Short mmCIF file of C-alpha atoms in Angstrom, two decimals:
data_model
loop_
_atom_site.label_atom_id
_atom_site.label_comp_id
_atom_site.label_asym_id
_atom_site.label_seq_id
_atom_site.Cartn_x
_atom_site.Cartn_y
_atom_site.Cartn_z
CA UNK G 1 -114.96 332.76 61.85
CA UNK G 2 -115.32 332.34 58.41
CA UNK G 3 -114.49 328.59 56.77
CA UNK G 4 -111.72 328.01 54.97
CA UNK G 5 -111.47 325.02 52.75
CA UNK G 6 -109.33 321.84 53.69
CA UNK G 7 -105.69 322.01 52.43
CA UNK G 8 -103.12 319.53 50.92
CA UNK G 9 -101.65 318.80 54.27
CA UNK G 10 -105.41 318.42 55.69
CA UNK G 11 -106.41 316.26 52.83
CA UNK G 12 -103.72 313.98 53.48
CA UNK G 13 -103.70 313.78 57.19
CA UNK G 14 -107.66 312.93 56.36
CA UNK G 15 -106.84 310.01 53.70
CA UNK G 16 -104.82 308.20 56.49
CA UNK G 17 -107.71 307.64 58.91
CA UNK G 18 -109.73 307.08 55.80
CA UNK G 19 -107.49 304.35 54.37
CA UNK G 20 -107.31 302.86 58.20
CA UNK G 21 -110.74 302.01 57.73
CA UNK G 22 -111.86 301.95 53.68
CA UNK G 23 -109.92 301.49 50.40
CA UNK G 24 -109.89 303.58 47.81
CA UNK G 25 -112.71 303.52 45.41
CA UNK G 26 -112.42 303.24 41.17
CA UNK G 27 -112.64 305.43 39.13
CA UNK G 28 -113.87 303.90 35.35
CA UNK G 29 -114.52 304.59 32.18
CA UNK G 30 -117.45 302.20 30.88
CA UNK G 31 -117.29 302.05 26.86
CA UNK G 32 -121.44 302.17 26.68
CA UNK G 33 -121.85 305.44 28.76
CA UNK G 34 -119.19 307.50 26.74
CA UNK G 35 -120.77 306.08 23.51
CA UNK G 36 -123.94 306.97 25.34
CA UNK G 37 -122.66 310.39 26.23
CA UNK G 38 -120.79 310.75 22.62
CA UNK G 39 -119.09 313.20 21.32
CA UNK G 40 -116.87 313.50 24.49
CA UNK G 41 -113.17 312.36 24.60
CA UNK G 42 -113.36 310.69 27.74
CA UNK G 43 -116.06 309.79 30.34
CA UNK G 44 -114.70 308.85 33.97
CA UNK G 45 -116.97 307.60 36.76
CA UNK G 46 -115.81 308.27 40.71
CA UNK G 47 -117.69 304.81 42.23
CA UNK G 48 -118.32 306.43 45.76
CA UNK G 49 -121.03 303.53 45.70
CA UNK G 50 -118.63 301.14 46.36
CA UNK G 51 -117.70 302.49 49.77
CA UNK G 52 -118.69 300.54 53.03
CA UNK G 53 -121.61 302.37 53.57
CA UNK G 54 -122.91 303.01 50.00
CA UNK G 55 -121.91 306.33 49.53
CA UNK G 56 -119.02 309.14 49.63
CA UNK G 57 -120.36 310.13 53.60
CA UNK G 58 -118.45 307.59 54.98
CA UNK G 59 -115.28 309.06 53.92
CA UNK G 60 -116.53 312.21 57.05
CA UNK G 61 -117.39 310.37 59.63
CA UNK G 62 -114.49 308.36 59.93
CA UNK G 63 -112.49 311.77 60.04
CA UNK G 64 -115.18 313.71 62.04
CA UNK G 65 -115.16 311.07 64.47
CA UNK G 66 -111.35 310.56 65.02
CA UNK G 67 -110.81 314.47 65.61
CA UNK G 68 -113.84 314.60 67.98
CA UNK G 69 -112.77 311.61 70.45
CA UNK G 70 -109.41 313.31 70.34
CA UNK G 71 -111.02 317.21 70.95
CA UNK G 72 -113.73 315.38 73.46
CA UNK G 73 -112.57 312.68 75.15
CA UNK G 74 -115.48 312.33 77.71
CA UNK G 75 -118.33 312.70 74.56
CA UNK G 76 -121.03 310.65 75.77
CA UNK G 77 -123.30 310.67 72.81
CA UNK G 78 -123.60 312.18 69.26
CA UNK G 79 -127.26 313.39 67.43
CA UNK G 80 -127.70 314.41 63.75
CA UNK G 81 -129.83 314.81 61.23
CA UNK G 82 -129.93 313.01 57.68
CA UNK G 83 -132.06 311.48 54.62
CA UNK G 84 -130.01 309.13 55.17
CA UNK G 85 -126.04 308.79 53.84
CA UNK G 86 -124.65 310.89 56.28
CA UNK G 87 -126.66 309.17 58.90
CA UNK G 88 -124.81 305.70 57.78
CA UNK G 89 -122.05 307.33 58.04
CA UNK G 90 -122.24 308.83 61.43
CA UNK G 91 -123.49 304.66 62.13
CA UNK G 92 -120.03 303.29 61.13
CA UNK G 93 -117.89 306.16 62.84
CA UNK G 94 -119.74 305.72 66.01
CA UNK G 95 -119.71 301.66 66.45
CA UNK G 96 -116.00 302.12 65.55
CA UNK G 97 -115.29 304.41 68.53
CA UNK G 98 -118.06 302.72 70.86
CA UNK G 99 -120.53 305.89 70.93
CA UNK G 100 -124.25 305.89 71.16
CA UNK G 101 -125.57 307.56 68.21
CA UNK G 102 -129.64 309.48 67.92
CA UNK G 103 -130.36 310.00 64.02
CA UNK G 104 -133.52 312.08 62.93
CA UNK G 105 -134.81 311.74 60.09
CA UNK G 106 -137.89 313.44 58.19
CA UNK G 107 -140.94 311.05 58.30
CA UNK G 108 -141.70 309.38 54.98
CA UNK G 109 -137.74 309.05 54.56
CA UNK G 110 -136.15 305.64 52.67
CA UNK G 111 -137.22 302.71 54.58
CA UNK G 112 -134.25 301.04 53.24
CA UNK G 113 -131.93 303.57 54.41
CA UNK G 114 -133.49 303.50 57.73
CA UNK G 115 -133.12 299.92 58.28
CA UNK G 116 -129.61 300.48 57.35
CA UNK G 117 -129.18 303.04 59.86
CA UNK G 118 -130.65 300.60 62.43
CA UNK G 119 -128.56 297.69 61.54
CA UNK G 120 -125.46 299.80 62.48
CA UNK G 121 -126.84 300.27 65.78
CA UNK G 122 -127.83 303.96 65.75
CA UNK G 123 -131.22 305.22 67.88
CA UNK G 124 -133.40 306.31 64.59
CA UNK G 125 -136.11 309.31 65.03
CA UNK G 126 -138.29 310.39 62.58
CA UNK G 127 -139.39 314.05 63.56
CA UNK G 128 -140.71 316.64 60.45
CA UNK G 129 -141.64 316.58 57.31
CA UNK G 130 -138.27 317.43 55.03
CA UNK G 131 -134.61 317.73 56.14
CA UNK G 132 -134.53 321.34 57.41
CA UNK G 133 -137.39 320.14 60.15
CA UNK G 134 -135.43 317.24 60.98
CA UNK G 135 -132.22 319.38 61.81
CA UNK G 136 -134.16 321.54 63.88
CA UNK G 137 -135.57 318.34 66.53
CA UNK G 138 -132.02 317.32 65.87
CA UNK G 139 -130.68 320.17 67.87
CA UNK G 140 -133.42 319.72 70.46
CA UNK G 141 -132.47 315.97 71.23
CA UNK G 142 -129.01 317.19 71.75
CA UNK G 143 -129.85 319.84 74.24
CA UNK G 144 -132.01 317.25 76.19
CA UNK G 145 -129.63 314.66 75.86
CA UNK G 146 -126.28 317.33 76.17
CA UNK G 147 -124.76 314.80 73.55
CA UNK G 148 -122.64 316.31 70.73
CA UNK G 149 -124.86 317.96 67.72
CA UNK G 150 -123.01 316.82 64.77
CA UNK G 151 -123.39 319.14 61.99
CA UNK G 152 -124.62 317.85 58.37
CA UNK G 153 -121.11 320.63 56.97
CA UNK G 154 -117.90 320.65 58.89
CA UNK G 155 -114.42 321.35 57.71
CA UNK G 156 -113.33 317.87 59.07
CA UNK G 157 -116.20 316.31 56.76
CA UNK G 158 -115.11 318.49 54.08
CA UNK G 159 -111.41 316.67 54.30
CA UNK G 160 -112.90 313.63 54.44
CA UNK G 161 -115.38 313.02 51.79
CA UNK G 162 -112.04 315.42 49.58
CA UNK G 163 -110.18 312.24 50.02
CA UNK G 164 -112.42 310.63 46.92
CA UNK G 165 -111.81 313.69 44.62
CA UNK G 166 -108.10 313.26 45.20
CA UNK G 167 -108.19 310.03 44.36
CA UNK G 168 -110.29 310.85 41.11
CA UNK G 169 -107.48 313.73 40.00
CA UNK G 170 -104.56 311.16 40.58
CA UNK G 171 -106.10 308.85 38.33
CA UNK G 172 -107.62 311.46 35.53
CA UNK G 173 -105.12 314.35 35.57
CA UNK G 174 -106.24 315.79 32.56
CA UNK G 175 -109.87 316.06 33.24
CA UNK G 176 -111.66 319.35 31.68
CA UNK G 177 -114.73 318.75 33.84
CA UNK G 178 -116.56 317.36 36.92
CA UNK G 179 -119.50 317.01 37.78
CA UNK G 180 -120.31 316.69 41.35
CA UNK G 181 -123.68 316.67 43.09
CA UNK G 182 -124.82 319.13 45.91
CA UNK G 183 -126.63 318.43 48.81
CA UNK G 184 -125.56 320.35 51.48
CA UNK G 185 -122.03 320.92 50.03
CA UNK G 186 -119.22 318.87 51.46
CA UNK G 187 -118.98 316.51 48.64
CA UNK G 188 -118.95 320.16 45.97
CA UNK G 189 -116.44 321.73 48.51
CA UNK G 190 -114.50 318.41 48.56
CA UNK G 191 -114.21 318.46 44.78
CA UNK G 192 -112.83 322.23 45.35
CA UNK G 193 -110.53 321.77 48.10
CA UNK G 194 -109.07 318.64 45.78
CA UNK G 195 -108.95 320.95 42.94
CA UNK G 196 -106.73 323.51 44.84
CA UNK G 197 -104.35 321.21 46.64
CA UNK G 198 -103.09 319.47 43.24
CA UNK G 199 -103.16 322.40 40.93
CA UNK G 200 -105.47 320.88 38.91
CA UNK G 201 -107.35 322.98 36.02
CA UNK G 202 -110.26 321.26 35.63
CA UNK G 203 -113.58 323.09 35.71
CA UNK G 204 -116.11 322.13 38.66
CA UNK G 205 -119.86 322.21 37.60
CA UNK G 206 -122.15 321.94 41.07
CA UNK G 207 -125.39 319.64 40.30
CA UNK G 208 -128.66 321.07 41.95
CA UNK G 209 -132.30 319.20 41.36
CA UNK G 210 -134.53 321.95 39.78
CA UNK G 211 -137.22 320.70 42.28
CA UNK G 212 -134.66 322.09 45.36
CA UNK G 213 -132.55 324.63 43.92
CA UNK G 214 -131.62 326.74 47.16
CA UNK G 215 -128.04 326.71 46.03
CA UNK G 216 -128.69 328.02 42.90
CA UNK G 217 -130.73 330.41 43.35
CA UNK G 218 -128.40 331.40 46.65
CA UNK G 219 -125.21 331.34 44.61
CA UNK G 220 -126.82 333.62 41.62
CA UNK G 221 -127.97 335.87 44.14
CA UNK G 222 -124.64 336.03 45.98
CA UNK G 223 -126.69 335.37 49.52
CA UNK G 224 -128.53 332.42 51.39
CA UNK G 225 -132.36 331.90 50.14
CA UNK G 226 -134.24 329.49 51.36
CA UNK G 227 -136.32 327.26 48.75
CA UNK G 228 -138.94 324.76 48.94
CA UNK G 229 -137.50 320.87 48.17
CA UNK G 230 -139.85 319.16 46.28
CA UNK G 231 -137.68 316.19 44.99
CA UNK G 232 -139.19 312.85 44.91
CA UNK G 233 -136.23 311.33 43.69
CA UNK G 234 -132.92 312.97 44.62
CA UNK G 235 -133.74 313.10 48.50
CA UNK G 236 -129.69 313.16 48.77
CA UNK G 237 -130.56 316.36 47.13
CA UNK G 238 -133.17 317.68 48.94
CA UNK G 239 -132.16 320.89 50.64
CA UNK G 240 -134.19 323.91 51.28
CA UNK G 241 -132.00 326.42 53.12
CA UNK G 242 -128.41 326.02 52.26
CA UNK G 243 -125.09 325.72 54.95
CA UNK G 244 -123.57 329.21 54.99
CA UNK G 245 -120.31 328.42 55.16
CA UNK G 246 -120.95 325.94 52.12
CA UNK G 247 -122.10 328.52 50.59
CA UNK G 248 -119.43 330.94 50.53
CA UNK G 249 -116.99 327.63 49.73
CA UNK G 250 -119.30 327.18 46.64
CA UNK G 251 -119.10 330.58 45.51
CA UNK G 252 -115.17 331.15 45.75
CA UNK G 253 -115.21 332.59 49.01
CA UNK G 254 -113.59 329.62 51.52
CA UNK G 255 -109.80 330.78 50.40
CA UNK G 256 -109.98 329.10 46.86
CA UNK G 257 -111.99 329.38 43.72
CA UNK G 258 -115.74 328.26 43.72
CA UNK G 259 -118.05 326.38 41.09
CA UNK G 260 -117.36 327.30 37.68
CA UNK G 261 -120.91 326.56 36.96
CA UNK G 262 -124.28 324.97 38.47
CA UNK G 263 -126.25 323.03 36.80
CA UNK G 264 -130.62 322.18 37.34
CA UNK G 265 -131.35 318.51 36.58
CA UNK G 266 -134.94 317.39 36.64
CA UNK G 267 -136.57 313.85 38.30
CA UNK G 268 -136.96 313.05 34.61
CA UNK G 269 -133.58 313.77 33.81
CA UNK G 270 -132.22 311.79 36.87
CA UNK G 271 -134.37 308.89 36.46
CA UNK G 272 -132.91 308.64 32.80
CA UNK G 273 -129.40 308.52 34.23
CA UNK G 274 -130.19 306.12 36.63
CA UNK G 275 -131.21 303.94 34.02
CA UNK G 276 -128.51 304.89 31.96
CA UNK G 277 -125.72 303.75 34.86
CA UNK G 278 -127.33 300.63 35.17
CA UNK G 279 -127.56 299.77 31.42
CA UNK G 280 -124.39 300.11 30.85
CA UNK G 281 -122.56 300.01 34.06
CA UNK G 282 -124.68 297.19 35.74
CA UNK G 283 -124.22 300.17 38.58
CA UNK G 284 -127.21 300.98 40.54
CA UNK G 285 -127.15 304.76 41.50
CA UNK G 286 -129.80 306.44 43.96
CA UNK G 287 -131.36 309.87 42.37
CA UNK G 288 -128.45 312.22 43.39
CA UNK G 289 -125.50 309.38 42.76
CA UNK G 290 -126.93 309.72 39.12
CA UNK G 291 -127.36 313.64 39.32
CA UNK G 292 -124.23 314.16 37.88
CA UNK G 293 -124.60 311.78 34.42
CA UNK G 294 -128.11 313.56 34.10
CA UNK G 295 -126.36 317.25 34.34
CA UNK G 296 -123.58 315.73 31.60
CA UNK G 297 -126.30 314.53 29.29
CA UNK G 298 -128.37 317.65 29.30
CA UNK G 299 -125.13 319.51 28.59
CA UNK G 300 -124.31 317.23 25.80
CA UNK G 301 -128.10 318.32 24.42
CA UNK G 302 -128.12 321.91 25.59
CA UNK G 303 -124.80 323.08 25.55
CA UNK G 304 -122.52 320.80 23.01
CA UNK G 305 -119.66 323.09 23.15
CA UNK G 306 -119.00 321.82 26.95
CA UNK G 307 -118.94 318.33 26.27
CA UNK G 308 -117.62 317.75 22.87
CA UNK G 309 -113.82 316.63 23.05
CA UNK G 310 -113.78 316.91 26.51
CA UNK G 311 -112.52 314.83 29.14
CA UNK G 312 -115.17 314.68 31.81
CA UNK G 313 -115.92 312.73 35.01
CA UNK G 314 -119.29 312.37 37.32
CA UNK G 315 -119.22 311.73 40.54
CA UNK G 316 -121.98 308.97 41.18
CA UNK G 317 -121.62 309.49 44.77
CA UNK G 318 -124.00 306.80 46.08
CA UNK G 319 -125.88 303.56 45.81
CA UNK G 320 -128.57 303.42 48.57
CA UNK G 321 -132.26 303.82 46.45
CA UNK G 322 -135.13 301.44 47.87
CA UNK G 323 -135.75 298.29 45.44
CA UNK G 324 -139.08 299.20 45.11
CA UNK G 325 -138.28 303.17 43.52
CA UNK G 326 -135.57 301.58 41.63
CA UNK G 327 -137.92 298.79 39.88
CA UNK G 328 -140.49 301.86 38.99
CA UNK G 329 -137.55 304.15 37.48
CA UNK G 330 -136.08 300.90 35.18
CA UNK G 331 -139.29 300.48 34.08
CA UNK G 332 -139.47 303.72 33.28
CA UNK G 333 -141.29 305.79 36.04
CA UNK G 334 -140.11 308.85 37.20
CA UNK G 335 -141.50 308.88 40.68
#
């Protein structure tokens, strides 16, 4: 069945379970960034690092979670696979409703994000070596188990994590631009779904890291291609075979228009927005929370025309980088 991206109705009916258990984040224009970013009318920044859990995920599990007690009622367990965010996410949602949750995660992953994922009570595996592997001994726990496989893309995550990008078109109607990161896509086809349920005009620009550019090579190429994910510091980022039905959200083909443009950011380029957020934010983004800065800055370089006089907004859609790779990128370190 092919997917069809969240509505105005859906969007709302999401944002009341959301607001049940969150507030709204800000949304902020920081003087020092735009004068950074120059030459552009207006700067926003979507703070989806001040949510609960860190990061925008949150905003899905609390919907996923509500529609699947209600679909499920007897559920007995849930298992998924994350770096990490989503996996928080899936924490909160299932201490809220009571449920025993298994989380796999690829070995080497964020020790701080594991211990997170462990202090909200969930069972925490660490099976393969990148996130693809991990989604694959996901599925196996769940047949073993026969608990719930909870899927990293889902239309009810999609409404959730679309609540933020609501709130950021309320606040900055007039925006010419966002840019949003993409992982696996429901934050992008959040943006998207946003876009089309307020009639908004602005234009949508997807953030890939050049080291794990699936998506962009997939959405150039107008089919799924799998690509290796070599990332060291946008692990939020750090898919190698893109969500199908993501995909065809991304590229226009989920029942409203797609990206207007994707854009490759480097470590380099992330590492120098994540020291550019905390400068002059006192923010502390992980590598994909700061994708979106490093995509506006390298447009401001590379492609002037985009930026100048525009109203733009990035989405810095999470917080959660271990102290010690933070220390090593503010003192300049890329990895």
């Amino acid at each position: 069945m092919p997917f069809v991206l969240p509505t105005a109705a859906d969007l709302d009916a999401a944002a009341a379970l959301v607001y049940a258990a969150m507030p709204a984040t800000p949304q902020y224009r920081w003087p020092l960034l735009e004068a950074r970013v120059g030459g552009a009318a207006e700067v926003w920044v979507k703070h989806e690092n001040h949510t609960p859990a860190g990061a925008f995920k949150v905003r899905g599990g609390v919907v996923y979670f509500d529609r699947l007690v209600r679909r499920a009622p007897g559920v007995a367990g849930v298992v998924t696979a994350t770096r990490g965010n989503h996996g928080q996410s899936v924490g909160l949602a299932a201490r809220r409703h009571g449920l025993p949750a298994v989380v796999v995660v690829p070995r080497g992953n964020s020790r701080e994000k594991n211990a997170a994922m462990r202090a909200l009570g969930v069972e925490l595996v660490e099976a393969g070596d990148d996130f693809q592997a991990s989604i694959e001994a996901a599925d196996a726990f769940a047949l073993e188990r026969g608990w719930h496989r909870l899927p990293s893309f889902h239309a009810d995550l999609v409404a959730g994590v679309g609540t933020y990008a609501v709130e950021l078109f309320r606040a900055a109607p007039d925006l010419d631009t966002v840019y949003v990161p993409v992982g696996l896509g429901s934050g992008a086809c959040g943006v998207l779904a946003a876009r089309a349920a307020l009639g908004v005009r602005a234009a949508v620009a997807g953030v890939v890291s050049a080291h794990a550019p699936a998506y962009a090579r997939s959405l150039a190429a107008g089919r799924a291609e799998s690509h290796a994910a070599t990332t060291v510091l946008a692990d939020g980022m750090a898919c190698r075979t893109p969500d199908p039905l993501a995909l065809d959200a991304l590229a226009g083909r989920a029942g409203a228009p797609g990206l207007d443009r994707v854009v490759e950011v480097t470590d380099a380029e992330v590492a120098a927005a994540m020291r550019a957020l905390f400068h002059d934010t006192h923010n502390v983004a992980e590598g994909a929370g700061a994708a979106a800065l490093a995509a506006l800055l390298q447009e401001r370089d590379r492609a002037p025309h985009l930026v100048e006089g525009r109203r733009a907004a990035v989405v810095l859609c999470g917080g959660n980088v271990d102290a010690e790779v933070f220390a090593g990128v503010l003192a300049g370190e890329t990895s």
